Amino acid sequence: HTAAGRSPIVTSPDNHRNLAAIQQRHQTLSDPTVEAPNTTDMPVVVQLGYGVHGNEASATNSAVLVAYHLAAARDIEPMLERMVILLQPALNPDGLDRFAHWVNSHRGAVTIADPMHREHREPWPSGRTNHYWYDLNRDWLLLQHPESRGRVEAFQTWRPNLLTDVHEMGTNSTYFFQPGVPSRTNPLTPEDNVTLTQDIAQYHARALDQAGRLYYTEQSFDDFYYGKGSTYPDVQGSVGILFEQASPRGHEQMGVYGRVTFPRAIHSQFLTSLSSLQAADDLRQRLLDHMANFYRDAWREAGDGGWVFSEPTDPWREARMLQVLRLHDIEVRRAQSTIEVDGTRYEGGRAWVVPERQRQSKLARALFETRTRFNDNTFYDVSAWTLPLSFGIPYAEVSGAQLSELDAPLGAPPSPSMVFSPSPTAVAYAFSWNGYYAPRAVQSLLEADIMPLVATEPFGDESTDYGRGTIIVPVGGQAIGRAEIERRLTRVAQRDGLEIRALETGLTASGIDLGSPSSRPLHAIRPALVVGRGVGAYEAGEVWHYVDHRLRVPVTLVEQSWLDTLDLDEYTHLILVQGRWRLDDQTVEKIARFVREGGVVVAMQGAAQWADEHLLGAAADTKAQDTTTETGRQAPEVPRPYAAYRADRAVDFIGGAIFEVELDLTHPLAYGVPRARLPVFRDTTIVLRAETNPYTAAAWYTDAPKLAGYASDANVERITGTPAVVGTKMGRGLVVRMADNPSFRGVWHGTQKLLANALFFGQIVDNTFVPDRYEE
């Protein structure tokens, strides 16, 4: 049976007939405003999730056996009377399809267990990720992909008591199930959740013991980041369990613990699925009471304040953040009166408030807090994920005394749309570059053979001031007529939420005139994104998704190995992301010539260091070295215990932290960013070289850059004050270096504009020179 939430539902015939009533009663468990129901005769709800990583095929294949068992096993109905099961057999169909095609294409009549056999060595980017090469198991909180929104819809519709997250790990392993590393459990997770996880683990141990399978717990994996399937439930009164089976990555493979076969892997997953259901049945009332207690305790602990946020410069970024909050069933209300915090005004009628005292108080805090102190500095995933910082939206925590009357809870998030009114006397039209979808609008104009201009200096008329980055669309001198221009502008205003104003004269009241040399023409762009072996698939996928899916800019995917023969004259931009860049001298010179002749290279993270050394010819100094390299490291004077290695090594890494940069808003690479300070996501220790030319840096790290997450004091000191975004002229072209990934996991809407600027404005950045009076 399939019901709301799009997940097949397995339960008894009687329960199917009363499913709506069961669901309604079950939801009262997580409603702290009503009396907790008597759980004696309530069914427990279990969500079984398989295969969020497509190349972990034993997960999805075991789901088929589980479904058959639940339908056909003798004496199963009494258990199903006490249980509602949400079955999600294939959470990543794109990745699974890619993996299955590869494996089945390379299987012979005789199975080969040799790890070097081509069957076991998937090509880049592997079947782990979805179509755009995203790790969907990191998207439970961020909800940037339809697959994630579907499974979270099912979760919020039913609010399961137990969720299983079935995976595979490396071949040279055994079997893992939670609990994970105890010291790395998120502090917002209650102790009762940990106890339940430990008690449920006994069921898996018995099942695997009886089958003679090796396994382990409390190592390798953790429960800190709430954006994974096994941790997302833990902050919502549920219990999430991670399972990791040694993978054959095909039909059969030899590992250090012996031969790993696909049927055996499926069988182990099947056994722990059944042990999960048995645990849920035996511990049914404890799981139900845990959920009721979780929400009522959270309600009592919550303060009467909350968090206020507003983004008046860009309704689309604000709307997308509201959408994420509402998909998580987090209550949001509009503030009726103005709230001022630390000099920032959140205007009444325009600002939004997330009250802390609500059903989802714990999840709301997890999304808004900026934690910087941790019991354990080692992280399986990121250490910070503050939602408003990723969207680049001003926000503040407020007390109850700062909140006056609020509107009713928001239902469906608004969808920004502007009505465009053409003027028969307009000589041009203008819109701000601040809007999230302004780049998509410009792309649409360019495709219609309309040439827009970008204002590199401010100007104003009688009613409006226009800042740098404003897009001007002249009516005259275009390849198409006024009617078609205005039709296209009407479409982009409605689709992209842009306020487009008519300009009645080219002679402005202040600043530059419309025909000024400071109004620079924009031309069609033809970017190429370098992908393939050696290139970071996640980072490449994040760029591909943003440029292709959101901006609707055609981007050619080219393999790194093709660069030596690729005709670069066919492209305007070459995009390089994190990876291992090993190009021969001839190819490097070819790319350098591309830049000198007017091309733009956009290089991020490790690629930025490569471009600095190989394209710009700079010798990396000590401060610019990535601390992940051991070269030149001085050994400590006092010997250290071998067992302390992991903790000591963690100091060298940045566990997915949030830093702050300061922007030069006059620089084309920073156009459209509304404020001079911007949060950025950082998960490397890479530091860019500062140039002697002071005009090239568009962004640099502030004097106290760490906003949230873990980074050692030594790394913070190294990063402080260094460049974050640099645009270096090289002949007629430009090399853009970015220390960080501006599109991390697709949710960093606040920094994606930096990438759009490099694409659309990279060719208008002028040469700059240090004036004589500043030279030593």
PDB file of N, CA and C in Angstrom, residues 479-566:
ATOM      1  N   ALA A 479      19.364  43.394 -31.540  1.00  0.00           N
ATOM      2  CA  ALA A 479      19.096  42.584 -32.733  1.00  0.00           C
ATOM      3  C   ALA A 479      17.612  42.267 -32.883  1.00  0.00           C
ATOM      4  N   ILE A 480      16.845  42.433 -31.810  1.00  0.00           N
ATOM      5  CA  ILE A 480      15.403  42.188 -31.865  1.00  0.00           C
ATOM      6  C   ILE A 480      14.672  43.439 -31.407  1.00  0.00           C
ATOM      7  N   GLY A 481      13.391  43.505 -31.671  1.00  0.00           N
ATOM      8  CA  GLY A 481      12.619  44.707 -31.409  1.00  0.00           C
ATOM      9  C   GLY A 481      12.151  44.849 -29.979  1.00  0.00           C
ATOM     10  N   ARG A 482      11.573  46.026 -29.693  1.00  0.00           N
ATOM     11  CA  ARG A 482      11.096  46.356 -28.349  1.00  0.00           C
ATOM     12  C   ARG A 482      10.092  45.322 -27.834  1.00  0.00           C
ATOM     13  N   ALA A 483       9.137  44.924 -28.660  1.00  0.00           N
ATOM     14  CA  ALA A 483       8.074  44.029 -28.193  1.00  0.00           C
ATOM     15  C   ALA A 483       8.652  42.702 -27.692  1.00  0.00           C
ATOM     16  N   GLU A 484       9.623  42.157 -28.425  1.00  0.00           N
ATOM     17  CA  GLU A 484      10.214  40.885 -28.017  1.00  0.00           C
ATOM     18  C   GLU A 484      11.072  41.059 -26.758  1.00  0.00           C
ATOM     19  N   ILE A 485      11.781  42.179 -26.660  1.00  0.00           N
ATOM     20  CA  ILE A 485      12.572  42.453 -25.451  1.00  0.00           C
ATOM     21  C   ILE A 485      11.661  42.520 -24.230  1.00  0.00           C
ATOM     22  N   GLU A 486      10.556  43.244 -24.356  1.00  0.00           N
ATOM     23  CA  GLU A 486       9.653  43.402 -23.222  1.00  0.00           C
ATOM     24  C   GLU A 486       8.917  42.094 -22.900  1.00  0.00           C
ATOM     25  N   ARG A 487       8.664  41.282 -23.911  1.00  0.00           N
ATOM     26  CA  ARG A 487       8.061  39.967 -23.642  1.00  0.00           C
ATOM     27  C   ARG A 487       9.015  39.110 -22.830  1.00  0.00           C
ATOM     28  N   ARG A 488      10.296  39.117 -23.201  1.00  0.00           N
ATOM     29  CA  ARG A 488      11.283  38.320 -22.474  1.00  0.00           C
ATOM     30  C   ARG A 488      11.481  38.855 -21.055  1.00  0.00           C
ATOM     31  N   LEU A 489      11.477  40.170 -20.885  1.00  0.00           N
ATOM     32  CA  LEU A 489      11.628  40.749 -19.554  1.00  0.00           C
ATOM     33  C   LEU A 489      10.428  40.415 -18.669  1.00  0.00           C
ATOM     34  N   THR A 490       9.236  40.381 -19.259  1.00  0.00           N
ATOM     35  CA  THR A 490       8.042  39.993 -18.500  1.00  0.00           C
ATOM     36  C   THR A 490       8.202  38.574 -17.961  1.00  0.00           C
ATOM     37  N   ARG A 491       8.720  37.695 -18.814  1.00  0.00           N
ATOM     38  CA  ARG A 491       8.889  36.297 -18.420  1.00  0.00           C
ATOM     39  C   ARG A 491       9.910  36.152 -17.295  1.00  0.00           C
ATOM     40  N   VAL A 492      11.066  36.799 -17.414  1.00  0.00           N
ATOM     41  CA  VAL A 492      12.089  36.611 -16.379  1.00  0.00           C
ATOM     42  C   VAL A 492      11.685  37.293 -15.074  1.00  0.00           C
ATOM     43  N   ALA A 493      10.931  38.403 -15.152  1.00  0.00           N
ATOM     44  CA  ALA A 493      10.472  39.050 -13.917  1.00  0.00           C
ATOM     45  C   ALA A 493       9.582  38.111 -13.123  1.00  0.00           C
ATOM     46  N   GLN A 494       8.688  37.435 -13.820  1.00  0.00           N
ATOM     47  CA  GLN A 494       7.760  36.526 -13.146  1.00  0.00           C
ATOM     48  C   GLN A 494       8.477  35.257 -12.668  1.00  0.00           C
ATOM     49  N   ARG A 495       9.319  34.700 -13.512  1.00  0.00           N
ATOM     50  CA  ARG A 495       9.973  33.430 -13.178  1.00  0.00           C
ATOM     51  C   ARG A 495      11.048  33.601 -12.122  1.00  0.00           C
ATOM     52  N   ASP A 496      11.819  34.684 -12.226  1.00  0.00           N
ATOM     53  CA  ASP A 496      13.000  34.845 -11.390  1.00  0.00           C
ATOM     54  C   ASP A 496      12.814  35.821 -10.244  1.00  0.00           C
ATOM     55  N   GLY A 497      11.598  36.358 -10.073  1.00  0.00           N
ATOM     56  CA  GLY A 497      11.318  37.243  -8.945  1.00  0.00           C
ATOM     57  C   GLY A 497      12.104  38.533  -8.976  1.00  0.00           C
ATOM     58  N   LEU A 498      12.234  39.133 -10.154  1.00  0.00           N
ATOM     59  CA  LEU A 498      13.037  40.342 -10.318  1.00  0.00           C
ATOM     60  C   LEU A 498      12.149  41.578 -10.444  1.00  0.00           C
ATOM     61  N   GLU A 499      12.548  42.648  -9.796  1.00  0.00           N
ATOM     62  CA  GLU A 499      11.889  43.938  -9.969  1.00  0.00           C
ATOM     63  C   GLU A 499      12.626  44.687 -11.084  1.00  0.00           C
ATOM     64  N   ILE A 500      11.978  44.807 -12.215  1.00  0.00           N
ATOM     65  CA  ILE A 500      12.597  45.442 -13.385  1.00  0.00           C
ATOM     66  C   ILE A 500      11.968  46.808 -13.582  1.00  0.00           C
ATOM     67  N   ARG A 501      12.799  47.842 -13.583  1.00  0.00           N
ATOM     68  CA  ARG A 501      12.318  49.224 -13.662  1.00  0.00           C
ATOM     69  C   ARG A 501      12.628  49.828 -15.035  1.00  0.00           C
ATOM     70  N   ALA A 502      11.720  50.681 -15.476  1.00  0.00           N
ATOM     71  CA  ALA A 502      11.911  51.392 -16.737  1.00  0.00           C
ATOM     72  C   ALA A 502      12.774  52.629 -16.517  1.00  0.00           C
ATOM     73  N   LEU A 503      13.697  52.856 -17.428  1.00  0.00           N
ATOM     74  CA  LEU A 503      14.534  54.066 -17.413  1.00  0.00           C
ATOM     75  C   LEU A 503      14.112  54.915 -18.602  1.00  0.00           C
ATOM     76  N   GLU A 504      13.628  56.123 -18.314  1.00  0.00           N
ATOM     77  CA  GLU A 504      13.025  56.949 -19.356  1.00  0.00           C
ATOM     78  C   GLU A 504      14.024  57.817 -20.102  1.00  0.00           C
ATOM     79  N   THR A 505      15.247  57.901 -19.597  1.00  0.00           N
ATOM     80  CA  THR A 505      16.276  58.698 -20.263  1.00  0.00           C
ATOM     81  C   THR A 505      17.646  58.101 -19.962  1.00  0.00           C
ATOM     82  N   GLY A 506      18.552  58.294 -20.912  1.00  0.00           N
ATOM     83  CA  GLY A 506      19.920  57.827 -20.694  1.00  0.00           C
ATOM     84  C   GLY A 506      20.743  58.788 -19.875  1.00  0.00           C
ATOM     85  N   LEU A 507      20.200  59.982 -19.602  1.00  0.00           N
ATOM     86  CA  LEU A 507      20.890  60.985 -18.790  1.00  0.00           C
ATOM     87  C   LEU A 507      20.403  60.831 -17.360  1.00  0.00           C
ATOM     88  N   THR A 508      21.263  60.339 -16.497  1.00  0.00           N
ATOM     89  CA  THR A 508      20.826  60.016 -15.138  1.00  0.00           C
ATOM     90  C   THR A 508      20.961  61.206 -14.209  1.00  0.00           C
ATOM     91  N   ALA A 509      20.254  61.153 -13.094  1.00  0.00           N
ATOM     92  CA  ALA A 509      20.300  62.239 -12.116  1.00  0.00           C
ATOM     93  C   ALA A 509      21.610  62.238 -11.332  1.00  0.00           C
ATOM     94  N   SER A 510      22.218  61.080 -11.179  1.00  0.00           N
ATOM     95  CA  SER A 510      23.481  60.995 -10.448  1.00  0.00           C
ATOM     96  C   SER A 510      24.285  59.817 -10.976  1.00  0.00           C
ATOM     97  N   GLY A 511      25.596  59.873 -10.798  1.00  0.00           N
ATOM     98  CA  GLY A 511      26.449  58.772 -11.221  1.00  0.00           C
ATOM     99  C   GLY A 511      26.607  58.725 -12.725  1.00  0.00           C
ATOM    100  N   ILE A 512      26.932  57.558 -13.231  1.00  0.00           N
ATOM    101  CA  ILE A 512      27.210  57.412 -14.659  1.00  0.00           C
ATOM    102  C   ILE A 512      25.917  57.500 -15.477  1.00  0.00           C
ATOM    103  N   ASP A 513      26.027  57.907 -16.724  1.00  0.00           N
ATOM    104  CA  ASP A 513      24.912  57.849 -17.651  1.00  0.00           C
ATOM    105  C   ASP A 513      24.868  56.451 -18.275  1.00  0.00           C
ATOM    106  N   LEU A 514      23.743  56.120 -18.899  1.00  0.00           N
ATOM    107  CA  LEU A 514      23.564  54.758 -19.374  1.00  0.00           C
ATOM    108  C   LEU A 514      24.572  54.371 -20.448  1.00  0.00           C
ATOM    109  N   GLY A 515      24.985  55.322 -21.247  1.00  0.00           N
ATOM    110  CA  GLY A 515      25.937  55.029 -22.309  1.00  0.00           C
ATOM    111  C   GLY A 515      27.381  55.190 -21.911  1.00  0.00           C
ATOM    112  N   SER A 516      27.636  55.307 -20.626  1.00  0.00           N
ATOM    113  CA  SER A 516      28.996  55.497 -20.117  1.00  0.00           C
ATOM    114  C   SER A 516      29.885  54.307 -20.449  1.00  0.00           C
ATOM    115  N   PRO A 517      31.201  54.550 -20.587  1.00  0.00           N
ATOM    116  CA  PRO A 517      32.135  53.411 -20.723  1.00  0.00           C
ATOM    117  C   PRO A 517      32.100  52.477 -19.528  1.00  0.00           C
ATOM    118  N   SER A 518      31.531  52.943 -18.411  1.00  0.00           N
ATOM    119  CA  SER A 518      31.404  52.092 -17.226  1.00  0.00           C
ATOM    120  C   SER A 518      30.206  51.154 -17.303  1.00  0.00           C
ATOM    121  N   SER A 519      29.400  51.271 -18.367  1.00  0.00           N
ATOM    122  CA  SER A 519      28.346  50.298 -18.641  1.00  0.00           C
ATOM    123  C   SER A 519      28.924  49.283 -19.625  1.00  0.00           C
ATOM    124  N   ARG A 520      29.274  48.125 -19.128  1.00  0.00           N
ATOM    125  CA  ARG A 520      30.029  47.165 -19.926  1.00  0.00           C
ATOM    126  C   ARG A 520      29.105  46.111 -20.543  1.00  0.00           C
ATOM    127  N   PRO A 521      29.235  45.853 -21.833  1.00  0.00           N
ATOM    128  CA  PRO A 521      28.397  44.839 -22.479  1.00  0.00           C
ATOM    129  C   PRO A 521      28.717  43.438 -21.954  1.00  0.00           C
ATOM    130  N   LEU A 522      27.690  42.618 -21.836  1.00  0.00           N
ATOM    131  CA  LEU A 522      27.851  41.221 -21.473  1.00  0.00           C
ATOM    132  C   LEU A 522      27.574  40.365 -22.704  1.00  0.00           C
ATOM    133  N   HIS A 523      28.380  39.336 -22.859  1.00  0.00           N
ATOM    134  CA  HIS A 523      28.255  38.473 -24.027  1.00  0.00           C
ATOM    135  C   HIS A 523      28.000  37.040 -23.577  1.00  0.00           C
ATOM    136  N   ALA A 524      27.519  36.224 -24.494  1.00  0.00           N
ATOM    137  CA  ALA A 524      27.216  34.826 -24.178  1.00  0.00           C
ATOM    138  C   ALA A 524      28.459  34.116 -23.665  1.00  0.00           C
ATOM    139  N   ILE A 525      28.265  33.270 -22.681  1.00  0.00           N
ATOM    140  CA  ILE A 525      29.382  32.509 -22.116  1.00  0.00           C
ATOM    141  C   ILE A 525      29.250  31.042 -22.511  1.00  0.00           C
ATOM    142  N   ARG A 526      30.391  30.401 -22.656  1.00  0.00           N
ATOM    143  CA  ARG A 526      30.442  28.981 -23.031  1.00  0.00           C
ATOM    144  C   ARG A 526      31.434  28.290 -22.091  1.00  0.00           C
ATOM    145  N   PRO A 527      31.014  27.994 -20.872  1.00  0.00           N
ATOM    146  CA  PRO A 527      31.950  27.402 -19.901  1.00  0.00           C
ATOM    147  C   PRO A 527      32.168  25.923 -20.136  1.00  0.00           C
ATOM    148  N   ALA A 528      33.362  25.465 -19.795  1.00  0.00           N
ATOM    149  CA  ALA A 528      33.691  24.040 -19.763  1.00  0.00           C
ATOM    150  C   ALA A 528      34.108  23.687 -18.342  1.00  0.00           C
ATOM    151  N   LEU A 529      33.519  22.648 -17.794  1.00  0.00           N
ATOM    152  CA  LEU A 529      33.845  22.167 -16.450  1.00  0.00           C
ATOM    153  C   LEU A 529      34.689  20.911 -16.597  1.00  0.00           C
ATOM    154  N   VAL A 530      35.875  20.937 -15.998  1.00  0.00           N
ATOM    155  CA  VAL A 530      36.782  19.798 -16.106  1.00  0.00           C
ATOM    156  C   VAL A 530      36.379  18.754 -15.067  1.00  0.00           C
ATOM    157  N   VAL A 531      36.145  17.535 -15.542  1.00  0.00           N
ATOM    158  CA  VAL A 531      35.693  16.444 -14.686  1.00  0.00           C
ATOM    159  C   VAL A 531      36.599  15.237 -14.926  1.00  0.00           C
ATOM    160  N   GLY A 532      36.221  14.109 -14.386  1.00  0.00           N
ATOM    161  CA  GLY A 532      36.939  12.874 -14.661  1.00  0.00           C
ATOM    162  C   GLY A 532      37.933  12.490 -13.585  1.00  0.00           C
ATOM    163  N   ARG A 533      38.693  11.474 -13.882  1.00  0.00           N
ATOM    164  CA  ARG A 533      39.622  10.902 -12.912  1.00  0.00           C
ATOM    165  C   ARG A 533      40.559  11.963 -12.357  1.00  0.00           C
ATOM    166  N   GLY A 534      40.691  11.973 -11.033  1.00  0.00           N
ATOM    167  CA  GLY A 534      41.541  12.951 -10.369  1.00  0.00           C
ATOM    168  C   GLY A 534      40.800  14.190  -9.917  1.00  0.00           C
ATOM    169  N   VAL A 535      39.589  14.398 -10.414  1.00  0.00           N
ATOM    170  CA  VAL A 535      38.801  15.582 -10.060  1.00  0.00           C
ATOM    171  C   VAL A 535      37.806  15.199  -8.971  1.00  0.00           C
ATOM    172  N   GLY A 536      37.603  16.085  -7.991  1.00  0.00           N
ATOM    173  CA  GLY A 536      36.635  15.825  -6.934  1.00  0.00           C
ATOM    174  C   GLY A 536      35.226  15.748  -7.503  1.00  0.00           C
ATOM    175  N   ALA A 537      34.605  14.559  -7.433  1.00  0.00           N
ATOM    176  CA  ALA A 537      33.279  14.374  -8.037  1.00  0.00           C
ATOM    177  C   ALA A 537      32.224  15.212  -7.319  1.00  0.00           C
ATOM    178  N   TYR A 538      32.282  15.290  -5.980  1.00  0.00           N
ATOM    179  CA  TYR A 538      31.288  16.091  -5.256  1.00  0.00           C
ATOM    180  C   TYR A 538      31.376  17.548  -5.686  1.00  0.00           C
ATOM    181  N   GLU A 539      32.599  18.090  -5.686  1.00  0.00           N
ATOM    182  CA  GLU A 539      32.776  19.507  -6.018  1.00  0.00           C
ATOM    183  C   GLU A 539      32.369  19.783  -7.466  1.00  0.00           C
ATOM    184  N   ALA A 540      32.753  18.884  -8.383  1.00  0.00           N
ATOM    185  CA  ALA A 540      32.359  19.068  -9.779  1.00  0.00           C
ATOM    186  C   ALA A 540      30.843  18.997  -9.925  1.00  0.00           C
ATOM    187  N   GLY A 541      30.217  18.053  -9.219  1.00  0.00           N
ATOM    188  CA  GLY A 541      28.769  17.930  -9.290  1.00  0.00           C
ATOM    189  C   GLY A 541      28.059  19.151  -8.748  1.00  0.00           C
ATOM    190  N   GLU A 542      28.600  19.740  -7.693  1.00  0.00           N
ATOM    191  CA  GLU A 542      27.975  20.938  -7.113  1.00  0.00           C
ATOM    192  C   GLU A 542      28.025  22.102  -8.092  1.00  0.00           C
ATOM    193  N   VAL A 543      29.133  22.240  -8.806  1.00  0.00           N
ATOM    194  CA  VAL A 543      29.227  23.294  -9.821  1.00  0.00           C
ATOM    195  C   VAL A 543      28.288  22.986 -10.982  1.00  0.00           C
ATOM    196  N   TRP A 544      28.314  21.742 -11.452  1.00  0.00           N
ATOM    197  CA  TRP A 544      27.456  21.347 -12.568  1.00  0.00           C
ATOM    198  C   TRP A 544      25.982  21.610 -12.245  1.00  0.00           C
ATOM    199  N   HIS A 545      25.548  21.195 -11.064  1.00  0.00           N
ATOM    200  CA  HIS A 545      24.151  21.378 -10.657  1.00  0.00           C
ATOM    201  C   HIS A 545      23.773  22.856 -10.620  1.00  0.00           C
ATOM    202  N   TYR A 546      24.633  23.688 -10.058  1.00  0.00           N
ATOM    203  CA  TYR A 546      24.322  25.121  -9.951  1.00  0.00           C
ATOM    204  C   TYR A 546      24.258  25.776 -11.329  1.00  0.00           C
ATOM    205  N   VAL A 547      25.276  25.539 -12.141  1.00  0.00           N
ATOM    206  CA  VAL A 547      25.345  26.218 -13.438  1.00  0.00           C
ATOM    207  C   VAL A 547      24.278  25.675 -14.386  1.00  0.00           C
ATOM    208  N   ASP A 548      24.120  24.370 -14.426  1.00  0.00           N
ATOM    209  CA  ASP A 548      23.175  23.752 -15.363  1.00  0.00           C
ATOM    210  C   ASP A 548      21.733  23.824 -14.869  1.00  0.00           C
ATOM    211  N   HIS A 549      21.478  23.343 -13.658  1.00  0.00           N
ATOM    212  CA  HIS A 549      20.114  23.184 -13.174  1.00  0.00           C
ATOM    213  C   HIS A 549      19.509  24.505 -12.702  1.00  0.00           C
ATOM    214  N   ARG A 550      20.291  25.310 -12.016  1.00  0.00           N
ATOM    215  CA  ARG A 550      19.734  26.538 -11.455  1.00  0.00           C
ATOM    216  C   ARG A 550      19.898  27.742 -12.381  1.00  0.00           C
ATOM    217  N   LEU A 551      21.065  27.911 -12.980  1.00  0.00           N
ATOM    218  CA  LEU A 551      21.274  29.059 -13.851  1.00  0.00           C
ATOM    219  C   LEU A 551      20.829  28.788 -15.284  1.00  0.00           C
ATOM    220  N   ARG A 552      20.659  27.525 -15.636  1.00  0.00           N
ATOM    221  CA  ARG A 552      20.286  27.128 -16.993  1.00  0.00           C
ATOM    222  C   ARG A 552      21.325  27.582 -18.020  1.00  0.00           C
ATOM    223  N   VAL A 553      22.582  27.542 -17.633  1.00  0.00           N
ATOM    224  CA  VAL A 553      23.684  27.850 -18.533  1.00  0.00           C
ATOM    225  C   VAL A 553      24.241  26.534 -19.060  1.00  0.00           C
ATOM    226  N   PRO A 554      24.302  26.342 -20.376  1.00  0.00           N
ATOM    227  CA  PRO A 554      24.908  25.110 -20.901  1.00  0.00           C
ATOM    228  C   PRO A 554      26.384  25.038 -20.519  1.00  0.00           C
ATOM    229  N   VAL A 555      26.771  23.963 -19.876  1.00  0.00           N
ATOM    230  CA  VAL A 555      28.163  23.802 -19.458  1.00  0.00           C
ATOM    231  C   VAL A 555      28.665  22.472 -19.996  1.00  0.00           C
ATOM    232  N   THR A 556      29.776  22.519 -20.729  1.00  0.00           N
ATOM    233  CA  THR A 556      30.349  21.314 -21.323  1.00  0.00           C
ATOM    234  C   THR A 556      31.221  20.598 -20.299  1.00  0.00           C
ATOM    235  N   LEU A 557      30.991  19.309 -20.121  1.00  0.00           N
ATOM    236  CA  LEU A 557      31.797  18.505 -19.212  1.00  0.00           C
ATOM    237  C   LEU A 557      32.927  17.867 -20.006  1.00  0.00           C
ATOM    238  N   VAL A 558      34.156  18.188 -19.662  1.00  0.00           N
ATOM    239  CA  VAL A 558      35.311  17.654 -20.383  1.00  0.00           C
ATOM    240  C   VAL A 558      36.235  16.929 -19.406  1.00  0.00           C
ATOM    241  N   GLU A 559      36.767  15.814 -19.830  1.00  0.00           N
ATOM    242  CA  GLU A 559      37.680  15.042 -18.988  1.00  0.00           C
ATOM    243  C   GLU A 559      39.033  15.754 -18.878  1.00  0.00           C
ATOM    244  N   GLN A 560      39.630  15.636 -17.690  1.00  0.00           N
ATOM    245  CA  GLN A 560      40.954  16.218 -17.505  1.00  0.00           C
ATOM    246  C   GLN A 560      41.936  15.660 -18.541  1.00  0.00           C
ATOM    247  N   SER A 561      41.793  14.391 -18.882  1.00  0.00           N
ATOM    248  CA  SER A 561      42.715  13.762 -19.823  1.00  0.00           C
ATOM    249  C   SER A 561      42.532  14.267 -21.251  1.00  0.00           C
ATOM    250  N   TRP A 562      41.439  14.995 -21.507  1.00  0.00           N
ATOM    251  CA  TRP A 562      41.209  15.528 -22.849  1.00  0.00           C
ATOM    252  C   TRP A 562      41.848  16.892 -23.070  1.00  0.00           C
ATOM    253  N   LEU A 563      42.321  17.528 -22.012  1.00  0.00           N
ATOM    254  CA  LEU A 563      42.754  18.918 -22.123  1.00  0.00           C
ATOM    255  C   LEU A 563      43.894  19.102 -23.121  1.00  0.00           C
ATOM    256  N   ASP A 564      44.712  18.065 -23.304  1.00  0.00           N
ATOM    257  CA  ASP A 564      45.839  18.238 -24.218  1.00  0.00           C
ATOM    258  C   ASP A 564      45.383  18.349 -25.669  1.00  0.00           C
ATOM    259  N   THR A 565      44.192  17.829 -26.004  1.00  0.00           N
ATOM    260  CA  THR A 565      43.699  17.894 -27.382  1.00  0.00           C
ATOM    261  C   THR A 565      42.466  18.779 -27.537  1.00  0.00           C
ATOM    262  N   LEU A 566      41.918  19.259 -26.450  1.00  0.00           N
ATOM    263  CA  LEU A 566      40.694  20.060 -26.493  1.00  0.00           C
ATOM    264  C   LEU A 566      40.951  21.413 -27.149  1.00  0.00           C
TER     265      LEU A 566
END
